[in-house]
Structures are given as C-alpha cells and as structure tokens.
Amino acid sequence: MRNFPVTTIPLDRLLAGEALRSYGIDADHVRVLMDHDGELPPILVQRSTMRVIDGMHRLHAARAKGCAEIHAHLLDVDDTAAFLYGVAANVSHGLPLSLADRKSAALRVMRLYPDWSDRALGRACGLSGKTVAALRATQESGLGATGRRIGLDGRARPVNGSAGRLLARQILERTPQAPLRQVAKEAGVSTGTVRKVRDEMGLRANSAHSTAPVHAADDPARPNARPSEYSHRGRPARTEMDPERILENLRRDPSLKYRAKGRDLLRLLYRGPVLAVASEVVDEIPAHCIPAVAHLSRLYAQEWLALSTLLEDRARKDAA
C-alpha cells in the first residue's frame, strides 16, 4: 500500500468491516498477534465509513493489549473496491482465507464483474481458473451474458472462441498480409489463435521487404527446420517469417531458454516490438513529453541498429 500514507487512528473510531471469514474472528490468531514483539503492518480502512477493510485480527489484538490507537492506511474507495481490496489482502498475506471462503468471495466478485475471465477472477480470489470455471457453471447463465470476458491483460475476448476464430479468418481472407497483432485486436483473440487460423488457411506471413519464397530449410512450420537467417554474404536472409513467429522460435530454442543470458536476451526481444501499440500510445502522450519520448525512441533505435550490425558481422565471420 505504498500509494496510501500511514496514519494513526483511535480504536474507538473504527467499525467492523465486511466479514470475509465464515467462522468470524480466530481467537488463537489474535493471541499470536498479541505475543508479536515487532510492529504489525498497518490495517486498511475505508475513509468514508471508517470500516476496517483488512486487519480485524490486528484490531482485536490491539484492543486486547489495551492500545488506544493503531496504524492504518486510509483508502478513498467505494464499497465494491473496498471488498476487492479486502479479498486481495487476505489472499496474499496474514491468516489465509479457507477454500470455502475464497469460493464465496469469488461468487460475489463474479456477480460484480461477470465479464472477468476465469483466470482474472481466480487471481483476485486465490483460486485456479478451473475452480472458477466450475463455480461459474453452477450459476445463472446470465453471468457474462455479453459473450466476452476481460483477461489478466485487460483485453476483452469472446467466451466462444470459435466466433473469434471465424472473424479472424474473415479478416485474413480480406487482407492476408495484415500483421498478426492487428488481426488479433480486430477479432478479439490472441495472436497465437490468429497464427493457427492463418496456418489452417495455408497462408504464410509476408515480409515487408521481400516476396521471395521460403526455402524448405527456412520453413518455420517444419518442427526440425533450422532457419538460415543470413545469406552467404552476411545479409539477412529473405524469409517470410513474421516477428511473432521468429520470437516464438527463439523462445523454444533450448540454447536460449535454458541459459540465464539467453533468457535475458529473450526478455529484451519481447519488449522490442512497439509499432503494434504506437498508434494508441502517441495520441495519449502529453504535448510537453513528446520531444523527450521522441529523443529516447531515436536513441533506442540507434542502439538496436548497432546491435544488428554486430550480429551481421558475427554472421559473416561464422560463414567465412
């Protein structure tokens, strides 16, 4: 709770918040907190009501020890947000919620946010996506009736994946050279789904710089293929591999993923693509920040260009 300053609140001003535990206060846990020599973490309190969001056991321990005040974070949130904060806090630390209590919390969050995906809802309540899916199946069919759910990445995707795949196919039929990310965004599916649809249609990713055919040894669809990324002259080979496919091939390469330096490189490469989100980001940058962002972008582009030159030099030496 770094964004909320710590304050001291008299105990007589605090009210009991919404109970998340079916059995109420655990007396044994209160005694453990009373015997704790160090300072306990601040409790969470909803400012508008002074109800305790998280920390009822700490509050009971403070009262039992005869304390008049307690440290707390005051949160300016509504009742729904207060409930979510309470669930998240009790899942991540302190006396954990029982499975039954987590399921009960998940059902309530499901009613508050029916469009959350099973994994997103499970993350909030300390449950697996499969457990949430089973809970959802027991509820009324009206939950999530929009046909789309919001995942952990904040993107909305169709509950029925076949509808998204059909839309992706239609987009690819109209514009077979469209980038994977663009098709995925329009169809509301993942880039991996678009790639599968494209492969099923017999399409290949098209390079922006070449229309040369892909040789068998460079075909990423072949599991034993060993792509030759460079020609005998040390220049990048003319392939039709798109960036998503290249990244996926590199991610699966044991010589990279099982070495610390290799994993560092993969993380760097996965942060590289920016054009897919550039149109969304540019319009949101404050005017006074644009020169600085443009300058940094140019510097980073120069560094990537220098890296590509080093790699090409390495390729020429290896080919000699």
PDB file of C-alpha atoms in Angstrom:
ATOM      1  CA  MET A   1       0.000   0.000   0.000  1.00  0.00           C
ATOM      2  CA  ARG A   2       2.788   2.389  -0.911  1.00  0.00           C
ATOM      3  CA  ASN A   3       0.336   4.780  -2.527  1.00  0.00           C
ATOM      4  CA  PHE A   4      -1.524   5.285   0.750  1.00  0.00           C
ATOM      5  CA  PRO A   5       0.271   7.062   3.606  1.00  0.00           C
ATOM      6  CA  VAL A   6       0.241   5.580   7.093  1.00  0.00           C
ATOM      7  CA  THR A   7      -1.789   7.400   9.717  1.00  0.00           C
ATOM      8  CA  THR A   8      -2.680   6.777  13.360  1.00  0.00           C
ATOM      9  CA  ILE A   9      -6.355   6.243  14.181  1.00  0.00           C
ATOM     10  CA  PRO A  10      -8.037   5.938  17.611  1.00  0.00           C
ATOM     11  CA  LEU A  11      -9.512   2.463  18.022  1.00  0.00           C
ATOM     12  CA  ASP A  12     -12.889   3.830  19.112  1.00  0.00           C
ATOM     13  CA  ARG A  13     -13.359   5.451  15.688  1.00  0.00           C
ATOM     14  CA  LEU A  14     -13.117   2.186  13.772  1.00  0.00           C
ATOM     15  CA  LEU A  15     -16.017  -0.041  12.758  1.00  0.00           C
ATOM     16  CA  ALA A  16     -16.009  -3.690  11.791  1.00  0.00           C
ATOM     17  CA  GLY A  17     -15.853  -4.200   8.061  1.00  0.00           C
ATOM     18  CA  GLU A  18     -17.487  -6.859   5.946  1.00  0.00           C
ATOM     19  CA  ALA A  19     -16.658 -10.336   7.229  1.00  0.00           C
ATOM     20  CA  LEU A  20     -14.874 -12.492   4.686  1.00  0.00           C
ATOM     21  CA  ARG A  21     -14.489 -15.479   7.017  1.00  0.00           C
ATOM     22  CA  SER A  22     -17.459 -17.689   7.677  1.00  0.00           C
ATOM     23  CA  TYR A  23     -16.186 -18.577  11.165  1.00  0.00           C
ATOM     24  CA  GLY A  24     -15.537 -14.977  12.220  1.00  0.00           C
ATOM     25  CA  ILE A  25     -12.557 -13.964  14.350  1.00  0.00           C
ATOM     26  CA  ASP A  26      -9.948 -16.627  15.117  1.00  0.00           C
ATOM     27  CA  ALA A  27      -9.095 -16.265  18.806  1.00  0.00           C
ATOM     28  CA  ASP A  28      -5.864 -18.255  18.500  1.00  0.00           C
ATOM     29  CA  HIS A  29      -4.619 -15.967  15.737  1.00  0.00           C
ATOM     30  CA  VAL A  30      -5.454 -12.918  17.862  1.00  0.00           C
ATOM     31  CA  ARG A  31      -3.311 -14.330  20.686  1.00  0.00           C
ATOM     32  CA  VAL A  32      -0.435 -14.926  18.250  1.00  0.00           C
ATOM     33  CA  LEU A  33      -0.618 -11.290  17.182  1.00  0.00           C
ATOM     34  CA  MET A  34      -0.701 -10.131  20.806  1.00  0.00           C
ATOM     35  CA  ASP A  35       2.548 -12.008  21.510  1.00  0.00           C
ATOM     36  CA  HIS A  36       4.258 -10.464  18.488  1.00  0.00           C
ATOM     37  CA  ASP A  37       7.131  -8.244  19.662  1.00  0.00           C
ATOM     38  CA  GLY A  38       7.566  -6.202  16.490  1.00  0.00           C
ATOM     39  CA  GLU A  39       5.259  -3.669  14.889  1.00  0.00           C
ATOM     40  CA  LEU A  40       2.404  -5.182  12.906  1.00  0.00           C
ATOM     41  CA  PRO A  41       1.577  -3.931   9.398  1.00  0.00           C
ATOM     42  CA  PRO A  42      -0.975  -1.091   9.206  1.00  0.00           C
ATOM     43  CA  ILE A  43      -4.575  -2.124   8.740  1.00  0.00           C
ATOM     44  CA  LEU A  44      -6.681  -0.955   5.784  1.00  0.00           C
ATOM     45  CA  VAL A  45      -9.611   1.366   6.473  1.00  0.00           C
ATOM     46  CA  GLN A  46     -12.260   2.844   4.178  1.00  0.00           C
ATOM     47  CA  ARG A  47     -12.064   6.565   4.841  1.00  0.00           C
ATOM     48  CA  SER A  48     -15.723   7.403   4.144  1.00  0.00           C
ATOM     49  CA  THR A  49     -17.121   4.861   6.617  1.00  0.00           C
ATOM     50  CA  MET A  50     -14.111   4.128   8.867  1.00  0.00           C
ATOM     51  CA  ARG A  51     -14.826   0.432   8.374  1.00  0.00           C
ATOM     52  CA  VAL A  52     -11.900  -1.965   8.512  1.00  0.00           C
ATOM     53  CA  ILE A  53     -11.187  -3.448   5.084  1.00  0.00           C
ATOM     54  CA  ASP A  54      -8.338  -5.673   6.254  1.00  0.00           C
ATOM     55  CA  GLY A  55      -6.914  -6.155   9.737  1.00  0.00           C
ATOM     56  CA  MET A  56      -9.748  -7.156  12.062  1.00  0.00           C
ATOM     57  CA  HIS A  57      -7.472  -9.622  13.880  1.00  0.00           C
ATOM     58  CA  ARG A  58      -4.869  -6.888  14.378  1.00  0.00           C
ATOM     59  CA  LEU A  59      -7.601  -4.580  15.627  1.00  0.00           C
ATOM     60  CA  HIS A  60      -8.811  -7.177  18.169  1.00  0.00           C
ATOM     61  CA  ALA A  61      -5.218  -7.784  19.274  1.00  0.00           C
ATOM     62  CA  ALA A  62      -4.649  -4.046  19.807  1.00  0.00           C
ATOM     63  CA  ARG A  63      -7.817  -3.754  21.861  1.00  0.00           C
ATOM     64  CA  ALA A  64      -6.897  -6.795  23.954  1.00  0.00           C
ATOM     65  CA  LYS A  65      -3.482  -5.256  24.699  1.00  0.00           C
ATOM     66  CA  GLY A  66      -5.145  -2.040  25.842  1.00  0.00           C
ATOM     67  CA  CYS A  67      -3.896   0.111  22.977  1.00  0.00           C
ATOM     68  CA  ALA A  68      -5.754   3.316  22.211  1.00  0.00           C
ATOM     69  CA  GLU A  69      -4.528   3.774  18.618  1.00  0.00           C
ATOM     70  CA  ILE A  70      -3.461   1.731  15.641  1.00  0.00           C
ATOM     71  CA  HIS A  71      -1.566   2.437  12.417  1.00  0.00           C
ATOM     72  CA  ALA A  72      -3.677   2.328   9.279  1.00  0.00           C
ATOM     73  CA  HIS A  73      -3.883   3.143   5.587  1.00  0.00           C
ATOM     74  CA  LEU A  74      -6.956   5.221   4.769  1.00  0.00           C
ATOM     75  CA  LEU A  75      -8.367   4.299   1.364  1.00  0.00           C
ATOM     76  CA  ASP A  76     -10.670   6.586  -0.599  1.00  0.00           C
ATOM     77  CA  VAL A  77     -12.624   3.790  -2.271  1.00  0.00           C
ATOM     78  CA  ASP A  78     -16.256   2.779  -2.670  1.00  0.00           C
ATOM     79  CA  ASP A  79     -17.791  -0.333  -1.115  1.00  0.00           C
ATOM     80  CA  THR A  80     -17.082  -2.540  -4.139  1.00  0.00           C
ATOM     81  CA  ALA A  81     -13.423  -1.566  -4.303  1.00  0.00           C
ATOM     82  CA  ALA A  82     -13.140  -1.970  -0.536  1.00  0.00           C
ATOM     83  CA  PHE A  83     -14.416  -5.534  -0.842  1.00  0.00           C
ATOM     84  CA  LEU A  84     -11.891  -6.328  -3.583  1.00  0.00           C
ATOM     85  CA  TYR A  85      -9.067  -4.822  -1.535  1.00  0.00           C
ATOM     86  CA  GLY A  86     -10.128  -6.964   1.422  1.00  0.00           C
ATOM     87  CA  VAL A  87     -10.185 -10.161  -0.619  1.00  0.00           C
ATOM     88  CA  ALA A  88      -6.811  -9.429  -2.240  1.00  0.00           C
ATOM     89  CA  ALA A  89      -5.208  -8.622   1.113  1.00  0.00           C
ATOM     90  CA  ASN A  90      -6.473 -11.787   2.795  1.00  0.00           C
ATOM     91  CA  VAL A  91      -5.358 -13.932  -0.121  1.00  0.00           C
ATOM     92  CA  SER A  92      -1.824 -12.563  -0.212  1.00  0.00           C
ATOM     93  CA  HIS A  93      -0.849 -12.356   3.473  1.00  0.00           C
ATOM     94  CA  GLY A  94      -1.835 -12.916   7.071  1.00  0.00           C
ATOM     95  CA  LEU A  95      -4.286 -15.628   8.090  1.00  0.00           C
ATOM     96  CA  PRO A  96      -5.333 -17.116   4.729  1.00  0.00           C
ATOM     97  CA  LEU A  97      -8.963 -17.478   3.784  1.00  0.00           C
ATOM     98  CA  SER A  98     -10.294 -21.014   3.710  1.00  0.00           C
ATOM     99  CA  LEU A  99     -11.153 -22.593   0.369  1.00  0.00           C
ATOM    100  CA  ALA A 100     -14.845 -22.207   1.146  1.00  0.00           C
ATOM    101  CA  ASP A 101     -14.389 -18.516   1.938  1.00  0.00           C
ATOM    102  CA  ARG A 102     -12.386 -17.931  -1.240  1.00  0.00           C
ATOM    103  CA  LYS A 103     -15.098 -19.611  -3.283  1.00  0.00           C
ATOM    104  CA  SER A 104     -17.724 -17.487  -1.567  1.00  0.00           C
ATOM    105  CA  ALA A 105     -15.713 -14.351  -2.354  1.00  0.00           C
ATOM    106  CA  ALA A 106     -15.285 -15.490  -5.956  1.00  0.00           C
ATOM    107  CA  LEU A 107     -19.030 -15.895  -6.396  1.00  0.00           C
ATOM    108  CA  ARG A 108     -19.604 -12.363  -5.193  1.00  0.00           C
ATOM    109  CA  VAL A 109     -16.869 -10.924  -7.420  1.00  0.00           C
ATOM    110  CA  MET A 110     -18.379 -12.909 -10.293  1.00  0.00           C
ATOM    111  CA  ARG A 111     -21.695 -11.156  -9.756  1.00  0.00           C
ATOM    112  CA  LEU A 112     -19.977  -7.772  -9.517  1.00  0.00           C
ATOM    113  CA  TYR A 113     -17.814  -8.352 -12.600  1.00  0.00           C
ATOM    114  CA  PRO A 114     -19.423 -11.083 -14.726  1.00  0.00           C
ATOM    115  CA  ASP A 115     -17.181 -10.195 -17.676  1.00  0.00           C
ATOM    116  CA  TRP A 116     -13.944 -11.052 -15.869  1.00  0.00           C
ATOM    117  CA  SER A 117     -12.251 -14.153 -17.235  1.00  0.00           C
ATOM    118  CA  ASP A 118     -11.910 -17.252 -15.054  1.00  0.00           C
ATOM    119  CA  ARG A 119      -8.175 -16.684 -14.653  1.00  0.00           C
ATOM    120  CA  ALA A 120      -8.567 -12.985 -13.787  1.00  0.00           C
ATOM    121  CA  LEU A 121     -11.234 -13.744 -11.220  1.00  0.00           C
ATOM    122  CA  GLY A 122      -9.193 -16.617  -9.827  1.00  0.00           C
ATOM    123  CA  ARG A 123      -6.151 -14.369  -9.455  1.00  0.00           C
ATOM    124  CA  ALA A 124      -8.220 -11.891  -7.420  1.00  0.00           C
ATOM    125  CA  CYS A 125      -9.583 -14.564  -5.078  1.00  0.00           C
ATOM    126  CA  GLY A 126      -6.710 -17.018  -4.804  1.00  0.00           C
ATOM    127  CA  LEU A 127      -8.297 -19.754  -6.903  1.00  0.00           C
ATOM    128  CA  SER A 128      -7.369 -21.562 -10.079  1.00  0.00           C
ATOM    129  CA  GLY A 129      -9.106 -20.751 -13.332  1.00  0.00           C
ATOM    130  CA  LYS A 130     -10.567 -24.284 -13.414  1.00  0.00           C
ATOM    131  CA  THR A 131     -12.129 -23.841  -9.965  1.00  0.00           C
ATOM    132  CA  VAL A 132     -13.687 -20.548 -11.037  1.00  0.00           C
ATOM    133  CA  ALA A 133     -14.996 -22.135 -14.238  1.00  0.00           C
ATOM    134  CA  ALA A 134     -16.677 -24.853 -12.158  1.00  0.00           C
ATOM    135  CA  LEU A 135     -18.215 -22.216  -9.894  1.00  0.00           C
ATOM    136  CA  ARG A 136     -19.437 -20.228 -12.885  1.00  0.00           C
ATOM    137  CA  ALA A 137     -21.118 -23.330 -14.297  1.00  0.00           C
ATOM    138  CA  THR A 138     -23.288 -23.569 -11.171  1.00  0.00           C
ATOM    139  CA  GLN A 139     -24.571 -20.018 -11.527  1.00  0.00           C
ATOM    140  CA  GLU A 140     -27.246 -18.476 -13.673  1.00  0.00           C
ATOM    141  CA  SER A 141     -26.484 -18.304 -17.367  1.00  0.00           C
ATOM    142  CA  GLY A 142     -26.863 -14.530 -17.235  1.00  0.00           C
ATOM    143  CA  LEU A 143     -23.378 -14.125 -15.770  1.00  0.00           C
ATOM    144  CA  GLY A 144     -21.128 -12.878 -18.528  1.00  0.00           C
ATOM    145  CA  ALA A 145     -24.013 -12.658 -20.992  1.00  0.00           C
ATOM    146  CA  THR A 146     -22.117 -10.170 -23.139  1.00  0.00           C
ATOM    147  CA  GLY A 147     -20.239 -13.075 -24.702  1.00  0.00           C
ATOM    148  CA  ARG A 148     -16.842 -11.514 -23.920  1.00  0.00           C
ATOM    149  CA  ARG A 149     -14.593 -11.663 -20.890  1.00  0.00           C
ATOM    150  CA  ILE A 150     -11.735  -9.487 -19.737  1.00  0.00           C
ATOM    151  CA  GLY A 151      -8.481 -11.334 -19.156  1.00  0.00           C
ATOM    152  CA  LEU A 152      -5.447 -10.681 -16.977  1.00  0.00           C
ATOM    153  CA  ASP A 153      -4.003  -8.465 -19.700  1.00  0.00           C
ATOM    154  CA  GLY A 154      -7.089  -6.217 -19.622  1.00  0.00           C
ATOM    155  CA  ARG A 155      -8.249  -7.267 -23.084  1.00  0.00           C
ATOM    156  CA  ALA A 156     -11.783  -8.442 -23.816  1.00  0.00           C
ATOM    157  CA  ARG A 157     -12.064 -11.728 -25.689  1.00  0.00           C
ATOM    158  CA  PRO A 158     -15.084 -13.780 -26.771  1.00  0.00           C
ATOM    159  CA  VAL A 159     -16.167 -16.577 -24.446  1.00  0.00           C
ATOM    160  CA  ASN A 160     -16.905 -18.669 -27.503  1.00  0.00           C
ATOM    161  CA  GLY A 161     -13.510 -18.894 -29.175  1.00  0.00           C
ATOM    162  CA  SER A 162     -14.998 -20.187 -32.427  1.00  0.00           C
ATOM    163  CA  ALA A 163     -16.621 -16.805 -33.081  1.00  0.00           C
ATOM    164  CA  GLY A 164     -13.274 -15.022 -32.724  1.00  0.00           C
ATOM    165  CA  ARG A 165     -11.525 -17.549 -34.945  1.00  0.00           C
ATOM    166  CA  LEU A 166     -14.221 -17.128 -37.588  1.00  0.00           C
ATOM    167  CA  LEU A 167     -13.801 -13.359 -37.521  1.00  0.00           C
ATOM    168  CA  ALA A 168     -10.016 -13.722 -37.754  1.00  0.00           C
ATOM    169  CA  ARG A 169     -10.447 -15.962 -40.797  1.00  0.00           C
ATOM    170  CA  GLN A 170     -12.712 -13.402 -42.451  1.00  0.00           C
ATOM    171  CA  ILE A 171     -10.182 -10.621 -41.826  1.00  0.00           C
ATOM    172  CA  LEU A 172      -7.345 -12.722 -43.226  1.00  0.00           C
ATOM    173  CA  GLU A 173      -9.400 -13.545 -46.312  1.00  0.00           C
ATOM    174  CA  ARG A 174      -9.808  -9.811 -46.976  1.00  0.00           C
ATOM    175  CA  THR A 175      -6.268  -8.801 -46.019  1.00  0.00           C
ATOM    176  CA  PRO A 176      -3.972 -11.854 -45.946  1.00  0.00           C
ATOM    177  CA  GLN A 177      -0.898  -9.673 -45.380  1.00  0.00           C
ATOM    178  CA  ALA A 178      -2.290  -7.983 -42.245  1.00  0.00           C
ATOM    179  CA  PRO A 179       0.015  -8.196 -39.176  1.00  0.00           C
ATOM    180  CA  LEU A 180      -0.926 -10.793 -36.572  1.00  0.00           C
ATOM    181  CA  ARG A 181      -1.356  -8.211 -33.821  1.00  0.00           C
ATOM    182  CA  GLN A 182      -3.719  -6.121 -35.932  1.00  0.00           C
ATOM    183  CA  VAL A 183      -5.905  -9.115 -36.816  1.00  0.00           C
ATOM    184  CA  ALA A 184      -5.895 -10.296 -33.194  1.00  0.00           C
ATOM    185  CA  LYS A 185      -7.023  -6.884 -31.979  1.00  0.00           C
ATOM    186  CA  GLU A 186      -9.850  -6.639 -34.509  1.00  0.00           C
ATOM    187  CA  ALA A 187     -11.049 -10.205 -33.886  1.00  0.00           C
ATOM    188  CA  GLY A 188     -10.666 -10.049 -30.118  1.00  0.00           C
ATOM    189  CA  VAL A 189      -8.435 -13.129 -29.943  1.00  0.00           C
ATOM    190  CA  SER A 190      -4.798 -13.839 -29.179  1.00  0.00           C
ATOM    191  CA  THR A 191      -2.019 -13.608 -31.748  1.00  0.00           C
ATOM    192  CA  GLY A 192      -1.454 -17.330 -31.282  1.00  0.00           C
ATOM    193  CA  THR A 193      -5.037 -18.012 -32.348  1.00  0.00           C
ATOM    194  CA  VAL A 194      -4.600 -15.835 -35.438  1.00  0.00           C
ATOM    195  CA  ARG A 195      -1.402 -17.697 -36.306  1.00  0.00           C
ATOM    196  CA  LYS A 196      -3.218 -21.045 -36.093  1.00  0.00           C
ATOM    197  CA  VAL A 197      -6.053 -19.765 -38.266  1.00  0.00           C
ATOM    198  CA  ARG A 198      -3.572 -18.430 -40.799  1.00  0.00           C
ATOM    199  CA  ASP A 199      -1.727 -21.756 -40.897  1.00  0.00           C
ATOM    200  CA  GLU A 200      -5.005 -23.641 -41.342  1.00  0.00           C
ATOM    201  CA  MET A 201      -5.806 -21.400 -44.305  1.00  0.00           C
ATOM    202  CA  GLY A 202      -2.454 -22.220 -45.879  1.00  0.00           C
ATOM    203  CA  LEU A 203      -1.281 -18.614 -45.699  1.00  0.00           C
ATOM    204  CA  ARG A 204       2.223 -17.509 -44.878  1.00  0.00           C
ATOM    205  CA  ALA A 205       3.379 -14.374 -43.122  1.00  0.00           C
ATOM    206  CA  ASN A 206       4.577 -11.809 -45.606  1.00  0.00           C
ATOM    207  CA  SER A 207       7.746  -9.819 -45.224  1.00  0.00           C
ATOM    208  CA  ALA A 208       7.530  -6.094 -45.689  1.00  0.00           C
ATOM    209  CA  HIS A 209      10.807  -6.192 -47.600  1.00  0.00           C
ATOM    210  CA  SER A 210      10.583  -9.296 -49.776  1.00  0.00           C
ATOM    211  CA  THR A 211       8.246 -11.583 -51.655  1.00  0.00           C
ATOM    212  CA  ALA A 212      10.815 -14.334 -52.185  1.00  0.00           C
ATOM    213  CA  PRO A 213       9.626 -17.873 -51.442  1.00  0.00           C
ATOM    214  CA  VAL A 214      10.655 -19.606 -48.242  1.00  0.00           C
ATOM    215  CA  HIS A 215      13.051 -22.481 -48.729  1.00  0.00           C
ATOM    216  CA  ALA A 216      12.294 -25.778 -47.028  1.00  0.00           C
ATOM    217  CA  ALA A 217      15.126 -25.283 -44.549  1.00  0.00           C
ATOM    218  CA  ASP A 218      13.684 -21.902 -43.602  1.00  0.00           C
ATOM    219  CA  ASP A 219      10.081 -23.068 -43.182  1.00  0.00           C
ATOM    220  CA  PRO A 220       9.107 -22.425 -39.522  1.00  0.00           C
ATOM    221  CA  ALA A 221       6.192 -24.840 -39.848  1.00  0.00           C
ATOM    222  CA  ARG A 222       8.631 -27.753 -40.034  1.00  0.00           C
ATOM    223  CA  PRO A 223       9.494 -28.937 -36.491  1.00  0.00           C
ATOM    224  CA  ASN A 224      13.051 -29.947 -37.453  1.00  0.00           C
ATOM    225  CA  ALA A 225      13.727 -26.937 -39.645  1.00  0.00           C
ATOM    226  CA  ARG A 226      16.882 -24.941 -38.940  1.00  0.00           C
ATOM    227  CA  PRO A 227      16.217 -21.458 -40.346  1.00  0.00           C
ATOM    228  CA  SER A 228      19.156 -19.793 -42.041  1.00  0.00           C
ATOM    229  CA  GLU A 229      18.683 -16.203 -41.031  1.00  0.00           C
ATOM    230  CA  TYR A 230      21.680 -14.974 -43.016  1.00  0.00           C
ATOM    231  CA  SER A 231      22.815 -15.388 -46.595  1.00  0.00           C
ATOM    232  CA  HIS A 232      26.379 -16.275 -47.604  1.00  0.00           C
ATOM    233  CA  ARG A 233      27.106 -12.573 -47.823  1.00  0.00           C
ATOM    234  CA  GLY A 234      26.178 -11.997 -44.198  1.00  0.00           C
ATOM    235  CA  ARG A 235      22.986 -10.102 -45.021  1.00  0.00           C
ATOM    236  CA  PRO A 236      19.645 -11.053 -43.525  1.00  0.00           C
ATOM    237  CA  ALA A 237      18.125 -13.934 -45.477  1.00  0.00           C
ATOM    238  CA  ARG A 238      14.956 -13.062 -47.340  1.00  0.00           C
ATOM    239  CA  THR A 239      12.310 -15.028 -45.487  1.00  0.00           C
ATOM    240  CA  GLU A 240       8.609 -14.601 -44.958  1.00  0.00           C
ATOM    241  CA  MET A 241       8.831 -15.168 -41.203  1.00  0.00           C
ATOM    242  CA  ASP A 242       6.925 -12.563 -39.236  1.00  0.00           C
ATOM    243  CA  PRO A 243       8.275 -11.155 -35.937  1.00  0.00           C
ATOM    244  CA  GLU A 244       5.787 -13.149 -33.855  1.00  0.00           C
ATOM    245  CA  ARG A 245       6.953 -16.422 -35.416  1.00  0.00           C
ATOM    246  CA  ILE A 246      10.632 -15.510 -35.043  1.00  0.00           C
ATOM    247  CA  LEU A 247      10.138 -14.703 -31.346  1.00  0.00           C
ATOM    248  CA  GLU A 248       8.261 -17.943 -30.796  1.00  0.00           C
ATOM    249  CA  ASN A 249      11.025 -19.983 -32.461  1.00  0.00           C
ATOM    250  CA  LEU A 250      13.658 -18.255 -30.340  1.00  0.00           C
ATOM    251  CA  ARG A 251      11.632 -18.767 -27.172  1.00  0.00           C
ATOM    252  CA  ARG A 252      11.549 -22.524 -27.808  1.00  0.00           C
ATOM    253  CA  ASP A 253      15.259 -22.788 -28.577  1.00  0.00           C
ATOM    254  CA  PRO A 254      16.899 -24.747 -25.698  1.00  0.00           C
ATOM    255  CA  SER A 255      20.217 -22.936 -26.168  1.00  0.00           C
ATOM    256  CA  LEU A 256      18.455 -19.717 -25.151  1.00  0.00           C
ATOM    257  CA  LYS A 257      15.668 -20.631 -22.757  1.00  0.00           C
ATOM    258  CA  TYR A 258      17.877 -22.825 -20.541  1.00  0.00           C
ATOM    259  CA  ARG A 259      20.632 -20.233 -20.128  1.00  0.00           C
ATOM    260  CA  ALA A 260      20.425 -17.115 -17.966  1.00  0.00           C
ATOM    261  CA  LYS A 261      21.929 -14.851 -20.640  1.00  0.00           C
ATOM    262  CA  GLY A 262      19.635 -16.383 -23.226  1.00  0.00           C
ATOM    263  CA  ARG A 263      16.574 -15.638 -21.112  1.00  0.00           C
ATOM    264  CA  ASP A 264      17.791 -12.069 -20.649  1.00  0.00           C
ATOM    265  CA  LEU A 265      18.010 -11.734 -24.423  1.00  0.00           C
ATOM    266  CA  LEU A 266      14.511 -13.152 -24.897  1.00  0.00           C
ATOM    267  CA  ARG A 267      13.056 -10.698 -22.399  1.00  0.00           C
ATOM    268  CA  LEU A 268      14.784  -7.865 -24.248  1.00  0.00           C
ATOM    269  CA  LEU A 269      13.456  -9.037 -27.615  1.00  0.00           C
ATOM    270  CA  TYR A 270       9.913  -9.435 -26.337  1.00  0.00           C
ATOM    271  CA  ARG A 271       9.976  -5.807 -25.214  1.00  0.00           C
ATOM    272  CA  GLY A 272      11.138  -4.705 -28.648  1.00  0.00           C
ATOM    273  CA  PRO A 273       8.006  -4.517 -30.856  1.00  0.00           C
ATOM    274  CA  VAL A 274       6.317  -1.150 -30.497  1.00  0.00           C
ATOM    275  CA  LEU A 275       4.547  -0.457 -33.781  1.00  0.00           C
ATOM    276  CA  ALA A 276       1.526  -2.538 -32.788  1.00  0.00           C
ATOM    277  CA  VAL A 277       0.701  -0.130 -29.975  1.00  0.00           C
ATOM    278  CA  ALA A 278       2.248   3.063 -31.341  1.00  0.00           C
ATOM    279  CA  SER A 279      -0.999   4.445 -32.756  1.00  0.00           C
ATOM    280  CA  GLU A 280      -2.689   4.003 -29.385  1.00  0.00           C
ATOM    281  CA  VAL A 281       0.144   5.468 -27.365  1.00  0.00           C
ATOM    282  CA  VAL A 282       1.072   8.502 -29.442  1.00  0.00           C
ATOM    283  CA  ASP A 283      -2.242  10.287 -29.008  1.00  0.00           C
ATOM    284  CA  GLU A 284      -2.101   9.812 -25.224  1.00  0.00           C
ATOM    285  CA  ILE A 285       1.354  11.345 -24.688  1.00  0.00           C
ATOM    286  CA  PRO A 286       1.164  14.851 -23.168  1.00  0.00           C
ATOM    287  CA  ALA A 287       2.465  17.517 -25.531  1.00  0.00           C
ATOM    288  CA  HIS A 288       5.283  18.559 -23.212  1.00  0.00           C
ATOM    289  CA  CYS A 289       6.579  14.952 -23.086  1.00  0.00           C
ATOM    290  CA  ILE A 290       6.662  14.356 -26.844  1.00  0.00           C
ATOM    291  CA  PRO A 291      10.182  15.775 -27.511  1.00  0.00           C
ATOM    292  CA  ALA A 292      11.706  13.655 -24.733  1.00  0.00           C
ATOM    293  CA  VAL A 293       9.933  10.466 -25.866  1.00  0.00           C
ATOM    294  CA  ALA A 294      10.933  11.097 -29.476  1.00  0.00           C
ATOM    295  CA  HIS A 295      14.559  11.630 -28.435  1.00  0.00           C
ATOM    296  CA  LEU A 296      14.651   8.409 -26.419  1.00  0.00           C
ATOM    297  CA  SER A 297      12.967   6.483 -29.237  1.00  0.00           C
ATOM    298  CA  ARG A 298      15.633   7.663 -31.652  1.00  0.00           C
ATOM    299  CA  LEU A 299      18.438   6.725 -29.245  1.00  0.00           C
ATOM    300  CA  TYR A 300      16.987   3.255 -28.677  1.00  0.00           C
ATOM    301  CA  ALA A 301      16.541   2.763 -32.421  1.00  0.00           C
ATOM    302  CA  GLN A 302      20.212   3.613 -32.918  1.00  0.00           C
ATOM    303  CA  GLU A 303      21.196   1.062 -30.271  1.00  0.00           C
ATOM    304  CA  TRP A 304      19.113  -1.656 -31.952  1.00  0.00           C
ATOM    305  CA  LEU A 305      20.717  -0.740 -35.290  1.00  0.00           C
ATOM    306  CA  ALA A 306      24.174  -1.039 -33.742  1.00  0.00           C
ATOM    307  CA  LEU A 307      23.234  -4.454 -32.352  1.00  0.00           C
ATOM    308  CA  SER A 308      22.033  -5.646 -35.754  1.00  0.00           C
ATOM    309  CA  THR A 309      25.368  -4.540 -37.261  1.00  0.00           C
ATOM    310  CA  LEU A 310      27.290  -6.544 -34.655  1.00  0.00           C
ATOM    311  CA  LEU A 311      25.140  -9.595 -35.340  1.00  0.00           C
ATOM    312  CA  GLU A 312      25.665  -9.311 -39.092  1.00  0.00           C
ATOM    313  CA  ASP A 313      29.435  -9.040 -38.550  1.00  0.00           C
ATOM    314  CA  ARG A 314      29.265 -12.176 -36.377  1.00  0.00           C
ATOM    315  CA  ALA A 315      27.284 -13.980 -39.106  1.00  0.00           C
ATOM    316  CA  ARG A 316      29.862 -13.066 -41.758  1.00  0.00           C
ATOM    317  CA  LYS A 317      32.702 -14.373 -39.598  1.00  0.00           C
ATOM    318  CA  ASP A 318      30.860 -17.625 -38.881  1.00  0.00           C
ATOM    319  CA  ALA A 319      30.113 -18.091 -42.588  1.00  0.00           C
ATOM    320  CA  ALA A 320      33.739 -17.448 -43.642  1.00  0.00           C
TER     321      ALA A 320
END
